[in-house]
mmCIF file of C-alpha atoms in Angstrom:
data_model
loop_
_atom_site.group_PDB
_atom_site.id
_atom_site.type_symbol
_atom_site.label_atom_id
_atom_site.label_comp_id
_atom_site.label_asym_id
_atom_site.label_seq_id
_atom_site.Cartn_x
_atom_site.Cartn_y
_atom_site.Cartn_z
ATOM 1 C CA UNK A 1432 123.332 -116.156 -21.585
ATOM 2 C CA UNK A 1433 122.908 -119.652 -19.629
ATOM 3 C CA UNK A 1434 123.749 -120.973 -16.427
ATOM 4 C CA UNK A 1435 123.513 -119.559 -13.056
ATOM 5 C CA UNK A 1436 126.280 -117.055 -12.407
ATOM 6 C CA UNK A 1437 124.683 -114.042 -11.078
ATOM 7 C CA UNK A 1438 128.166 -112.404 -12.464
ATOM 8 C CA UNK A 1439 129.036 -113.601 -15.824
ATOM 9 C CA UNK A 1440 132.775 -113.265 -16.942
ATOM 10 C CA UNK A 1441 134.258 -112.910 -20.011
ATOM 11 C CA UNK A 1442 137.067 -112.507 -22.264
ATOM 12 C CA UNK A 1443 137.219 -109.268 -24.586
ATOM 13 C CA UNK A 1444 139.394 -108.936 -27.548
ATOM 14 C CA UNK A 1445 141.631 -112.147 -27.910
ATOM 15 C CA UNK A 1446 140.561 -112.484 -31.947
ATOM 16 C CA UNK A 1447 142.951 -109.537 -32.200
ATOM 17 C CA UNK A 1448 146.895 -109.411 -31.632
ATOM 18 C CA UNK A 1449 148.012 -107.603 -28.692
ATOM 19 C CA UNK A 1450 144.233 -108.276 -27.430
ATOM 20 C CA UNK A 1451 143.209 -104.553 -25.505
ATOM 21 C CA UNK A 1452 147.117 -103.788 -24.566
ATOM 22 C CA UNK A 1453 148.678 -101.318 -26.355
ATOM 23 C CA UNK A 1454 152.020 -102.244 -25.290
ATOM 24 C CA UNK A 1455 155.188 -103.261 -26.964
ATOM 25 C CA UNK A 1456 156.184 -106.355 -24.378
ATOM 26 C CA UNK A 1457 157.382 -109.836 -25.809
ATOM 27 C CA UNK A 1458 154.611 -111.652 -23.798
ATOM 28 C CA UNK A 1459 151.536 -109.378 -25.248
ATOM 29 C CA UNK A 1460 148.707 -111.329 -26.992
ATOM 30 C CA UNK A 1461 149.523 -113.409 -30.482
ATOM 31 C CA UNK A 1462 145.934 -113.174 -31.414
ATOM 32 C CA UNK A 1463 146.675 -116.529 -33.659
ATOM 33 C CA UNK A 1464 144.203 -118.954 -34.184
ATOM 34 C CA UNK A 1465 146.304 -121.866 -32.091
ATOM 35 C CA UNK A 1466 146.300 -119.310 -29.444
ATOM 36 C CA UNK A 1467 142.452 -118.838 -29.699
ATOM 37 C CA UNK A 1468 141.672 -122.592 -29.779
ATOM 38 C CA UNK A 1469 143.799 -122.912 -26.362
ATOM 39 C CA UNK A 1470 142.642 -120.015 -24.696
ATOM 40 C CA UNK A 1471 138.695 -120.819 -25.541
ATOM 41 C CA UNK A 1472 139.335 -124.309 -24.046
ATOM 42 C CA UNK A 1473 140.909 -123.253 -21.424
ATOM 43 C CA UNK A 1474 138.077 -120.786 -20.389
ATOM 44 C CA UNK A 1475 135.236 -123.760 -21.192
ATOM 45 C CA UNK A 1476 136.374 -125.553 -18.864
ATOM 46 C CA UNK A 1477 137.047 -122.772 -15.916
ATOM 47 C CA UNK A 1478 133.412 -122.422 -16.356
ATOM 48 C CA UNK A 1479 133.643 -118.661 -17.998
ATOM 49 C CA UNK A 1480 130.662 -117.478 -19.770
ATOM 50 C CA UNK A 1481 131.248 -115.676 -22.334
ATOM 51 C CA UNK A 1482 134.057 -114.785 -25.442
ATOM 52 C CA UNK A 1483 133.677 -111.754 -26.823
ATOM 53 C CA UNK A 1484 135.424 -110.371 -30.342
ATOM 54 C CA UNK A 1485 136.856 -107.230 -31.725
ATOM 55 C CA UNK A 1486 135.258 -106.438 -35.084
ATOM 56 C CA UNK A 1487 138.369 -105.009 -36.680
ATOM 57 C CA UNK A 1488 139.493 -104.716 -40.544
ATOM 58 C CA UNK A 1489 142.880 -102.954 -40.091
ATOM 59 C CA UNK A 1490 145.530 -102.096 -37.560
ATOM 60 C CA UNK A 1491 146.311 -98.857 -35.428
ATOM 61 C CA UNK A 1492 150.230 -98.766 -36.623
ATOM 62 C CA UNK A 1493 152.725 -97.981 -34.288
ATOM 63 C CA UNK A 1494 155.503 -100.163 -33.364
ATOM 64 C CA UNK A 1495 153.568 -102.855 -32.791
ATOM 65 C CA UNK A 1496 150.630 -102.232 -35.552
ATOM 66 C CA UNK A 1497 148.576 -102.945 -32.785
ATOM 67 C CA UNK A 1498 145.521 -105.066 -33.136
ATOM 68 C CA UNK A 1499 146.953 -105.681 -37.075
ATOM 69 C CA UNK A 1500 146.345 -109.009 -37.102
ATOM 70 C CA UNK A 1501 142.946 -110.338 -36.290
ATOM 71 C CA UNK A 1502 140.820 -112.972 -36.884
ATOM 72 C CA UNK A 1503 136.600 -112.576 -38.337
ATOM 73 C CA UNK A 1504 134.530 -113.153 -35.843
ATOM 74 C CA UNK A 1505 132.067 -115.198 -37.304
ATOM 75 C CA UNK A 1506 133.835 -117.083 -38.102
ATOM 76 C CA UNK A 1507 136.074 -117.104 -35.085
ATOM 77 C CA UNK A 1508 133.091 -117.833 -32.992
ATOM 78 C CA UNK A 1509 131.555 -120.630 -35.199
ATOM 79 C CA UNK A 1510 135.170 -122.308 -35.096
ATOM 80 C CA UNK A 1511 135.269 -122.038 -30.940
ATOM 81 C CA UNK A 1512 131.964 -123.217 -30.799
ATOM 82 C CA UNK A 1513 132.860 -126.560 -32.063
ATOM 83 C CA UNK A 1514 135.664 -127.268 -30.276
ATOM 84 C CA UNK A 1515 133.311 -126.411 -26.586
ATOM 85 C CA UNK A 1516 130.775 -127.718 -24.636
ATOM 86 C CA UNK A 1517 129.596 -124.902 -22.564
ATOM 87 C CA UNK A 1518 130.748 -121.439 -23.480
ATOM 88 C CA UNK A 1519 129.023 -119.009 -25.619
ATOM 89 C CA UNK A 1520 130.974 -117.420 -28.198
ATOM 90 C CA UNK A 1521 129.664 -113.907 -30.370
ATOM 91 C CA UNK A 1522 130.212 -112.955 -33.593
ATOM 92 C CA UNK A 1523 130.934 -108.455 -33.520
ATOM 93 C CA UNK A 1524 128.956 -107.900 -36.794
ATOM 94 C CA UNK A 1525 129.044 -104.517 -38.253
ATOM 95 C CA UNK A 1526 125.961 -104.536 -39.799
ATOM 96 C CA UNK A 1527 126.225 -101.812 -43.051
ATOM 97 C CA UNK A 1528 129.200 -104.341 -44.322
ATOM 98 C CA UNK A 1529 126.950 -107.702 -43.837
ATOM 99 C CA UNK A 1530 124.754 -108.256 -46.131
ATOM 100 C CA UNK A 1531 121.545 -108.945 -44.128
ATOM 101 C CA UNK A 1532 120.789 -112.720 -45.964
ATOM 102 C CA UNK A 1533 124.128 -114.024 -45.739
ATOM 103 C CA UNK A 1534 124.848 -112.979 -42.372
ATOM 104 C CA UNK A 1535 121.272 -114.227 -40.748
ATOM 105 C CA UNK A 1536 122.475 -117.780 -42.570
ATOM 106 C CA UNK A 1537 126.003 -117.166 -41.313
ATOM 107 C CA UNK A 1538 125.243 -116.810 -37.682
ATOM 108 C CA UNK A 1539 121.888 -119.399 -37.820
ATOM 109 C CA UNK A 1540 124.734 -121.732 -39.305
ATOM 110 C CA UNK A 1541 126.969 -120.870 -35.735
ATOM 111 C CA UNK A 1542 124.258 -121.101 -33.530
ATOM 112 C CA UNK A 1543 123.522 -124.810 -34.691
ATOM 113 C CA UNK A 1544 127.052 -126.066 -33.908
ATOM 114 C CA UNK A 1545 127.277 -124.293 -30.939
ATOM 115 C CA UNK A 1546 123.479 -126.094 -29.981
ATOM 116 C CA UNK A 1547 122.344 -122.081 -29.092
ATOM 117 C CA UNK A 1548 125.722 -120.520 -27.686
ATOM 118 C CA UNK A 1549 126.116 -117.969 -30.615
ATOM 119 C CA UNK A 1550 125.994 -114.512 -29.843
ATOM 120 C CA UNK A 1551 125.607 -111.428 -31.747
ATOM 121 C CA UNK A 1552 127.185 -108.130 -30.647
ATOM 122 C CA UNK A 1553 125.824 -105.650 -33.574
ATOM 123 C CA UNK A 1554 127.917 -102.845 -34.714
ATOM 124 C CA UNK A 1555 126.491 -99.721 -36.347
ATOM 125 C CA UNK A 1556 129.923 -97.789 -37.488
ATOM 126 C CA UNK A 1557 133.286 -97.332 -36.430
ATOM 127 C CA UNK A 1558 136.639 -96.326 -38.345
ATOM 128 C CA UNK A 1559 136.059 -94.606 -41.359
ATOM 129 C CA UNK A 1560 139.167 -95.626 -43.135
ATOM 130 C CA UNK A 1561 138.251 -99.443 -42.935
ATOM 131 C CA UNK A 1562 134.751 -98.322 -43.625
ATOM 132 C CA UNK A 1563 136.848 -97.631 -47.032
ATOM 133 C CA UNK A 1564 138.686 -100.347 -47.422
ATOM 134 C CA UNK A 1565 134.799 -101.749 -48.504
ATOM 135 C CA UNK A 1566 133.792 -98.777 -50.467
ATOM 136 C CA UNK A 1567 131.071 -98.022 -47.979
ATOM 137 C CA UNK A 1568 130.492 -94.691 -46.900
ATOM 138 C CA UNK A 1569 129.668 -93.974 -43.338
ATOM 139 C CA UNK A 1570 126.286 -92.055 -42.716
ATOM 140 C CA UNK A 1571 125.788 -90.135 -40.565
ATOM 141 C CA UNK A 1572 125.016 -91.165 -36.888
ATOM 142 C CA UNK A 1573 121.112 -90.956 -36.670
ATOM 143 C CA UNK A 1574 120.962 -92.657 -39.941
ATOM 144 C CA UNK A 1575 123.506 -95.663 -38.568
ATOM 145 C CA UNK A 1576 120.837 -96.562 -36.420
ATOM 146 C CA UNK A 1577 118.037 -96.513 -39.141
ATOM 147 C CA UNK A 1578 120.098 -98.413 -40.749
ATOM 148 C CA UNK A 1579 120.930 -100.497 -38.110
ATOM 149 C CA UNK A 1580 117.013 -101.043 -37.538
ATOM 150 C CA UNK A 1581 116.056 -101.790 -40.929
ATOM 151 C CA UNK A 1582 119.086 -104.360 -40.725
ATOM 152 C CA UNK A 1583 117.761 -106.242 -37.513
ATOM 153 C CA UNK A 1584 114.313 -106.356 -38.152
ATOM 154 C CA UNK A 1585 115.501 -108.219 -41.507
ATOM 155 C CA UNK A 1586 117.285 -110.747 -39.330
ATOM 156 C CA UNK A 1587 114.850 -111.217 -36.532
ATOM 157 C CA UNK A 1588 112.505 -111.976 -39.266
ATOM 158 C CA UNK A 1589 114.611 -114.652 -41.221
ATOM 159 C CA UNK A 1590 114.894 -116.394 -37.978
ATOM 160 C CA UNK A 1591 111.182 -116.733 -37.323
ATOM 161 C CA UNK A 1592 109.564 -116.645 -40.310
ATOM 162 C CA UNK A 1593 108.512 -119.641 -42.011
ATOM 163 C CA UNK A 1594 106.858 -118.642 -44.779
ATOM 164 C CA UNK A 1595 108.520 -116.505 -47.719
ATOM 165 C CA UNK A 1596 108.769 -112.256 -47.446
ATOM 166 C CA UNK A 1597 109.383 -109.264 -49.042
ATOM 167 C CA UNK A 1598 111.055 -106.599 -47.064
ATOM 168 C CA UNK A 1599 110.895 -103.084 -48.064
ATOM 169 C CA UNK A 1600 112.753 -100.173 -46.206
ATOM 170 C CA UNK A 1601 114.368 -96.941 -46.648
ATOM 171 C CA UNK A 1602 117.806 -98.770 -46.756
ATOM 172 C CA UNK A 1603 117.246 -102.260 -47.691
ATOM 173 C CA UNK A 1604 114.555 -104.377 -50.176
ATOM 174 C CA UNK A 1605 114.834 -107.466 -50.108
ATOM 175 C CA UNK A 1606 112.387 -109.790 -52.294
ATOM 176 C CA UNK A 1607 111.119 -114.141 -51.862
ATOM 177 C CA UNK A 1608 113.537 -113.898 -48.486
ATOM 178 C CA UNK A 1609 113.480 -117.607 -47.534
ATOM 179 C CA UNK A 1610 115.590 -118.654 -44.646
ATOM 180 C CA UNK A 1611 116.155 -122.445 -43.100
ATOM 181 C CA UNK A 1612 117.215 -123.484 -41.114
ATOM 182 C CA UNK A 1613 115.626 -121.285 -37.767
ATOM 183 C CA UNK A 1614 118.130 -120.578 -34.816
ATOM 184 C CA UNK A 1615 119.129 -123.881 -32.990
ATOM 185 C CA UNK A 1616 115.943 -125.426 -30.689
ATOM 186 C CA UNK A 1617 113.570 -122.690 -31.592
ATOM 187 C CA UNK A 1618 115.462 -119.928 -30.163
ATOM 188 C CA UNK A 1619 117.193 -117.099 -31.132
ATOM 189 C CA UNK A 1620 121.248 -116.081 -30.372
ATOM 190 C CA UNK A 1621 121.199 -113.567 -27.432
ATOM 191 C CA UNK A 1622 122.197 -110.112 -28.980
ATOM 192 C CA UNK A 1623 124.025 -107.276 -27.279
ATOM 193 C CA UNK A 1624 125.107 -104.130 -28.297
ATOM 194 C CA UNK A 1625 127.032 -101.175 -27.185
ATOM 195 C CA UNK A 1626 125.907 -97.711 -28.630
ATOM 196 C CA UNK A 1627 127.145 -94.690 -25.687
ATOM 197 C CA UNK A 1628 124.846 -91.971 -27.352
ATOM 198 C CA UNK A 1629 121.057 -91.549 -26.525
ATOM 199 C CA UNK A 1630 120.513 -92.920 -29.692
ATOM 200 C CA UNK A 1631 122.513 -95.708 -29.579
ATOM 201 C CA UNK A 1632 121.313 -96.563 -26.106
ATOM 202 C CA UNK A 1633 117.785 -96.318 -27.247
ATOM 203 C CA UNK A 1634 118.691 -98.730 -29.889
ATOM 204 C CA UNK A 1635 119.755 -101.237 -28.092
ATOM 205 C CA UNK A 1636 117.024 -101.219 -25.517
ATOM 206 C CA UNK A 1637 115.007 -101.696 -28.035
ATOM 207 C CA UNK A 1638 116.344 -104.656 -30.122
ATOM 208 C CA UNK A 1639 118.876 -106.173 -27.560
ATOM 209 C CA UNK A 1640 119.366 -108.896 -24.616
ATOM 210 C CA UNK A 1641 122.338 -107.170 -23.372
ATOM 211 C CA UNK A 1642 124.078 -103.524 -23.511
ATOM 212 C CA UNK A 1643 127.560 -102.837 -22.803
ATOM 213 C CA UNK A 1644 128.734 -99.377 -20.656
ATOM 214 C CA UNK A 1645 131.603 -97.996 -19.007
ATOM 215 C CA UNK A 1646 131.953 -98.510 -15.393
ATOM 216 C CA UNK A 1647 132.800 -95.293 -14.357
ATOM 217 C CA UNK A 1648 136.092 -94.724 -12.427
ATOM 218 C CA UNK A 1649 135.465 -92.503 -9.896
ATOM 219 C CA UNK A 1650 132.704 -94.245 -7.682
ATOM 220 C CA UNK A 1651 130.515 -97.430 -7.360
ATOM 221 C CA UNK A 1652 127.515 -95.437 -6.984
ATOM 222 C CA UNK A 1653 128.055 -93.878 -10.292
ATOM 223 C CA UNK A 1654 128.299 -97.000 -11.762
ATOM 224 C CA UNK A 1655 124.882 -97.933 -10.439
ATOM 225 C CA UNK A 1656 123.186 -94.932 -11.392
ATOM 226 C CA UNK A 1657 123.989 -95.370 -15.298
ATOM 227 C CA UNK A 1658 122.860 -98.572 -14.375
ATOM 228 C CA UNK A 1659 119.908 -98.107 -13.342
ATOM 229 C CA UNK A 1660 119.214 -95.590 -16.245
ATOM 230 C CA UNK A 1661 120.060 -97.834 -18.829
ATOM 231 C CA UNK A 1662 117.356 -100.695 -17.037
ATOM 232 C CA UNK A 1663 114.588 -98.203 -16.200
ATOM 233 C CA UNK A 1664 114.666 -96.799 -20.197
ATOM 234 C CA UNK A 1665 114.189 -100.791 -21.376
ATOM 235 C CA UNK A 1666 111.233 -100.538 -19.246
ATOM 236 C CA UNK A 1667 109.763 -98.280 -20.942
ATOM 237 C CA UNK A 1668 109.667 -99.998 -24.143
ATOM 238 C CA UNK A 1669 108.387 -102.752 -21.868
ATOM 239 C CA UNK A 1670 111.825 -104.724 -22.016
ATOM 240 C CA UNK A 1671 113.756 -105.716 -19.528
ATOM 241 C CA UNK A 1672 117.746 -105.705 -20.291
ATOM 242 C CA UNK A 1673 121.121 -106.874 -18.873
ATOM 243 C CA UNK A 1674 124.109 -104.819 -18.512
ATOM 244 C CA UNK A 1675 127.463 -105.507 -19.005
ATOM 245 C CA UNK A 1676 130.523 -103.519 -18.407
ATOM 246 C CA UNK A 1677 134.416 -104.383 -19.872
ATOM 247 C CA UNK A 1678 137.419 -104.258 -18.237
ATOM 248 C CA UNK A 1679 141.245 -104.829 -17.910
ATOM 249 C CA UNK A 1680 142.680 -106.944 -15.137
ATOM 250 C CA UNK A 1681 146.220 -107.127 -14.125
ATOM 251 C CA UNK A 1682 146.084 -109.750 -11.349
ATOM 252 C CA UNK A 1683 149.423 -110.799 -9.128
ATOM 253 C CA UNK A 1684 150.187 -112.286 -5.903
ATOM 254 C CA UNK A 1685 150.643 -109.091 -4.027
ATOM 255 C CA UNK A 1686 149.301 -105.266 -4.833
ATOM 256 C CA UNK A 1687 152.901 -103.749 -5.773
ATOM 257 C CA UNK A 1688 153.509 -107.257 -8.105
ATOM 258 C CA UNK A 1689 150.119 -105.935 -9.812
ATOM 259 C CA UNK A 1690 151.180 -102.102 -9.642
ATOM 260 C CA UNK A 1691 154.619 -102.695 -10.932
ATOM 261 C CA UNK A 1692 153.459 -104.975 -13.741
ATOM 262 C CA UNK A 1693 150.907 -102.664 -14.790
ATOM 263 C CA UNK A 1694 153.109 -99.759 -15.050
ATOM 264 C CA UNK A 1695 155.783 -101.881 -16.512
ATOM 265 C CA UNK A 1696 153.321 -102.857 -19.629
ATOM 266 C CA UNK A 1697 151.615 -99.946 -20.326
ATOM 267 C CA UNK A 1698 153.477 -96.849 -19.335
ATOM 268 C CA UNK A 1699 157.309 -97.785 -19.522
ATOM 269 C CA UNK A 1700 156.829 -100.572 -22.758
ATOM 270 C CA UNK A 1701 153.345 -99.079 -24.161
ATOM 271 C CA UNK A 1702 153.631 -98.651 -27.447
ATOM 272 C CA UNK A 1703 152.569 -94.567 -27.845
ATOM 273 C CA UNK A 1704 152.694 -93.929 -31.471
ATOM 274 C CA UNK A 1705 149.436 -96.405 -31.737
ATOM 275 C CA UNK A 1706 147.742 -94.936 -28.581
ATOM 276 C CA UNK A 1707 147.675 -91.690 -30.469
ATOM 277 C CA UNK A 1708 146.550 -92.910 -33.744
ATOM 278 C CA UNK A 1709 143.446 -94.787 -31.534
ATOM 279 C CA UNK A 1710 142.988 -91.353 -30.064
ATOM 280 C CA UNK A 1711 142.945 -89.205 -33.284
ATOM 281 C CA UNK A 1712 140.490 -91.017 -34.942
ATOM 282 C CA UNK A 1713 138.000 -90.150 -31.454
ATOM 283 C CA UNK A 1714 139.689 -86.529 -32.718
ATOM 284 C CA UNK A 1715 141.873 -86.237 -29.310
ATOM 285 C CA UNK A 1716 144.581 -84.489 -30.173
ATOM 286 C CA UNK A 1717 147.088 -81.983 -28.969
ATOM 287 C CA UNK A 1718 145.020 -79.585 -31.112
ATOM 288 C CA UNK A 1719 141.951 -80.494 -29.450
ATOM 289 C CA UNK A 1720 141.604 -81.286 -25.884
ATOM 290 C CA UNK A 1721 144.215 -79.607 -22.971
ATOM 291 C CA UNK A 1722 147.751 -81.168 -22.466
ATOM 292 C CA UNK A 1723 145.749 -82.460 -19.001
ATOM 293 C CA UNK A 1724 142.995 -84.210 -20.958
ATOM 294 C CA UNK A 1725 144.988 -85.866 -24.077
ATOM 295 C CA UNK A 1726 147.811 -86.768 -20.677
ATOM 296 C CA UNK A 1727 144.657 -88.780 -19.055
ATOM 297 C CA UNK A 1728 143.247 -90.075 -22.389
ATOM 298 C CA UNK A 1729 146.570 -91.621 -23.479
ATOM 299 C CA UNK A 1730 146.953 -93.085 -19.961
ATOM 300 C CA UNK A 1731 143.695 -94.946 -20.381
ATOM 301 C CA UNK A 1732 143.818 -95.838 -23.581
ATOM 302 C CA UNK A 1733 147.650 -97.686 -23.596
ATOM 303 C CA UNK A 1734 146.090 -100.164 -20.498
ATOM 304 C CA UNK A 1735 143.568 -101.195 -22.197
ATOM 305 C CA UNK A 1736 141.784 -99.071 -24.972
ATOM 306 C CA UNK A 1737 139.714 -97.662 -22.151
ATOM 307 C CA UNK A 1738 138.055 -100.372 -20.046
ATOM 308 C CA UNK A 1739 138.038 -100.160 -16.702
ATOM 309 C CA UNK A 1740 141.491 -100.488 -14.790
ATOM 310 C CA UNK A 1741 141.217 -103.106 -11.930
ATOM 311 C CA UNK A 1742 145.038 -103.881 -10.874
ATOM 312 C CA UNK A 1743 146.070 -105.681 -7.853
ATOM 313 C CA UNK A 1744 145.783 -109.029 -6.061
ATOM 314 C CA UNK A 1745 143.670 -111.668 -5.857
ATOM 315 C CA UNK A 1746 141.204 -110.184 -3.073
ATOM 316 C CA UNK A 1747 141.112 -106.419 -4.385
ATOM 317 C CA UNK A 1748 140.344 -107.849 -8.190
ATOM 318 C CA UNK A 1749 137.523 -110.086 -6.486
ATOM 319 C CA UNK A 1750 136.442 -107.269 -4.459
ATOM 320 C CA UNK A 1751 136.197 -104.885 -6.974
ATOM 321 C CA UNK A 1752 133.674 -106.850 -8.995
ATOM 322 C CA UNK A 1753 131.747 -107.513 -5.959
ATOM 323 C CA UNK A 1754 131.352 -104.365 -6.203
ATOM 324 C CA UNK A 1755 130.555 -104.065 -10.010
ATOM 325 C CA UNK A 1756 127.737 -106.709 -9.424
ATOM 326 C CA UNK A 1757 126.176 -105.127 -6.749
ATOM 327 C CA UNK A 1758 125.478 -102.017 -8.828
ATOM 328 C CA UNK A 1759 123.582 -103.831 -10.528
ATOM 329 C CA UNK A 1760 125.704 -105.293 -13.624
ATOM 330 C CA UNK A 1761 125.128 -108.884 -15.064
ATOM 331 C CA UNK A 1762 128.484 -109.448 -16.242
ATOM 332 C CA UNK A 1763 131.958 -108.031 -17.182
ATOM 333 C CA UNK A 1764 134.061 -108.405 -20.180
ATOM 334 C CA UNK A 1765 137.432 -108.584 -19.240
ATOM 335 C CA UNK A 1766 141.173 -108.601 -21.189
ATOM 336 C CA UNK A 1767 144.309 -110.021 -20.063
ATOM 337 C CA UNK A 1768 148.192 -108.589 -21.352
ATOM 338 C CA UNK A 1769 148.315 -112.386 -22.505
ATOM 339 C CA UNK A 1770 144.773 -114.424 -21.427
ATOM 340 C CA UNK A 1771 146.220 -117.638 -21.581
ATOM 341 C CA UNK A 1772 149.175 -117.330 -19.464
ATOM 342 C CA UNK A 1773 147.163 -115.141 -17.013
ATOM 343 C CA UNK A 1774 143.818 -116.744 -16.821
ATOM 344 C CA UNK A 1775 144.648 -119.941 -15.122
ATOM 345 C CA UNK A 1776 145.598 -117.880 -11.739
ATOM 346 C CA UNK A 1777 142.637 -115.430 -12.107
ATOM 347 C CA UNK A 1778 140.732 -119.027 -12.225
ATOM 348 C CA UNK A 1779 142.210 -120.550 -9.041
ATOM 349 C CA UNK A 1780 142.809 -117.212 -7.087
ATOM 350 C CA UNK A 1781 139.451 -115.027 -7.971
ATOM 351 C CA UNK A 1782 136.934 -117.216 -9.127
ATOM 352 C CA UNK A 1783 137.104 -118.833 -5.540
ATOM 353 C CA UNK A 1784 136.461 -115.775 -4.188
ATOM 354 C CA UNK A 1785 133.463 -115.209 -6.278
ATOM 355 C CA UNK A 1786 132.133 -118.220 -5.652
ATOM 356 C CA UNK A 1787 132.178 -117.662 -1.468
ATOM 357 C CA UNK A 1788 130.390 -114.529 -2.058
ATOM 358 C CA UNK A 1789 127.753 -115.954 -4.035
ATOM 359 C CA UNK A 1790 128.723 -114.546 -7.320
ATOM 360 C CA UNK A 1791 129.590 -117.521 -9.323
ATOM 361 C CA UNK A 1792 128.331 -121.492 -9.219
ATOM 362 C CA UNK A 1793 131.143 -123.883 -7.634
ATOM 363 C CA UNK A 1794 132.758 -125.441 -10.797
#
């Protein structure tokens, strides 16, 4: 992604209502599109990187239905992009719904009113039942990713190509393939991707700019050492790749205004019956994991659907992704309870911060 912050920031999830919070309060994330348009101009202009969508079909019920309401992301993106200057926006494409042609055109057509800030996070499968809802079966997972292969390579060639094609594969023919116009200024959309298996993470080494991991929670060296595996296995495809983590930030004045807000949204008001419908389709259930593990998993998931926790004030938030940078991560990708009320003081409090320790360019 462009410019000069050694950390790049983010926003994670606000195509979607209730954004990453599984919680029931009033305040919790619209995920409408006058929302969106605010929130994306708001973020332009603080000088953050990066937006960052959900690819989701359907909602997890509950109370709430969380994350029932959401917006394409394609779409989404291509919209953002022309109402910003300087912030790049992705499209989260699962790639056995997208037809190959139309969504090369589809994100080519982004890029060019965004003048190259379109980027592609490439999904290879997720829930089955909205897998349904398109009468596409799942396969299973080492076939996702020869699937997922077949489908890149098709793109990649689209945008560079200027003469006519054929493309045969396993999975997809496609015959005469002519696409114009190329990516915007000769270049193509930075693509990211964020398989956990060793075949997903050999995937993306492969094929993508950027790859997306959990921080771990129990140390900072931990954090650096999956790191450092991820970078050292692009190597030896002769790549080098960035790495990106995601994360939920509950940022207040003091550490017990952070604390009590935190516990407020997503233990006392989070909205359960969806937390374990997220968690039974990962097949965490009372049947299968200990009444320890599923009491752990449900915690994590309600905050945030599992990114990494950083609650507290302005110098512990700023702190903490010192600390994230320096083990070696390019960026983070971060929600909010509601991003537009709470990113203005993230802006004024933490961004300072990062900018003193070198982290971010003075805006």
């Amino acid at each position: 992604m462009p410019g000069g912050n050694r950390l790049k920031l983010g926003l994670f999830g606000a195509n979607c209502s209730s954004g990453r919070a599984v919680t029931k309060v009033p305040e919790r994330w619209s995920g409408s599109w006058p929302d969106n348009l605010k929130l994306a101009r708001m973020a332009d202009e603080a000088g953050i990187d990066f937006m960052l969508p959900i690819g989701r079909w359907k909602g997890y019920g509950g109370e709430t239905d969380y994350q029932g309401a959401t917006l394409e992301t394609i779409t989404w993106a291509t919209a953002l992009l022309g109402a910003t200057r300087r912030i790049t926006c992705f499209g989260t494409v699962h790639a056995p719904l997208f037809h190959p042609v139309i969504a090369a055109k589809e994100m080519v057509t982004a890029d060019h009113i965004g003048e190259g800030r379109f980027g592609l996070n490439i999904v290879v499968g997720w829930n089955e039942d909205e897998f349904e809802m398109f009468g596409v079966k799942q396969r299973d997972h080492a076939q996702r990713y020869e699937y997922a292969q077949e489908w890149i390579d098709a793109i990649k060639r689209m945008w560079s190509e200027r003469e006519t094609f054929d493309f045969a594969g396993q999975y997809i023919n496609l015959k005469g393939v002519r696409a114009e116009p190329k990516p915007y200024d000769g270049s193509q959309p930075v693509i990211m991707n964020a398989g956990a298996s060793p075949t997903g993470r050999a995937f993306a080494v492969k094929n993508c700019d950027a790859f997306f991991m959990q921080a771990s929670r129990v140390s900072v060296a931990e954090t650096a050492a999956r790191v450092a595996d991820v970078k050292s296995l692009a190597r030896e495809h002769g790549r080098e790749i960035s790495v990106y983590t995601v994360g939920v930030i509950t940022c207040r004045a003091t550490m017990r205004e952070a604390q009590d807000y935190h516990q407020h949204c997503v233990v006392d008001e989070a909205d359960w019956s969806a937390v374990d419908r997220l968690l039974a389709l990962r097949n965490i259930t009372p049947q299968t994991v200990s009444p320890e593990e599923l009491a752990r998993q449900r915690k994590e998931f309600a905050h945030g659907n599992s990114g990494l926790p950083i609650i507290g004030d302005p110098d512990h938030v700023a702190r903490t992704l010192v600390e994230l940078s320096e083990a070696g991560l390019t960026g983070i990708a971060v929600s909010l309870v509601n991003y537009a009320d709470e990113l203005p003081y993230l802006c004024d409090e933490v961004l300072p911060r990062l900018e003193r320790a070198g982290l971010r360019e003075k805006r």
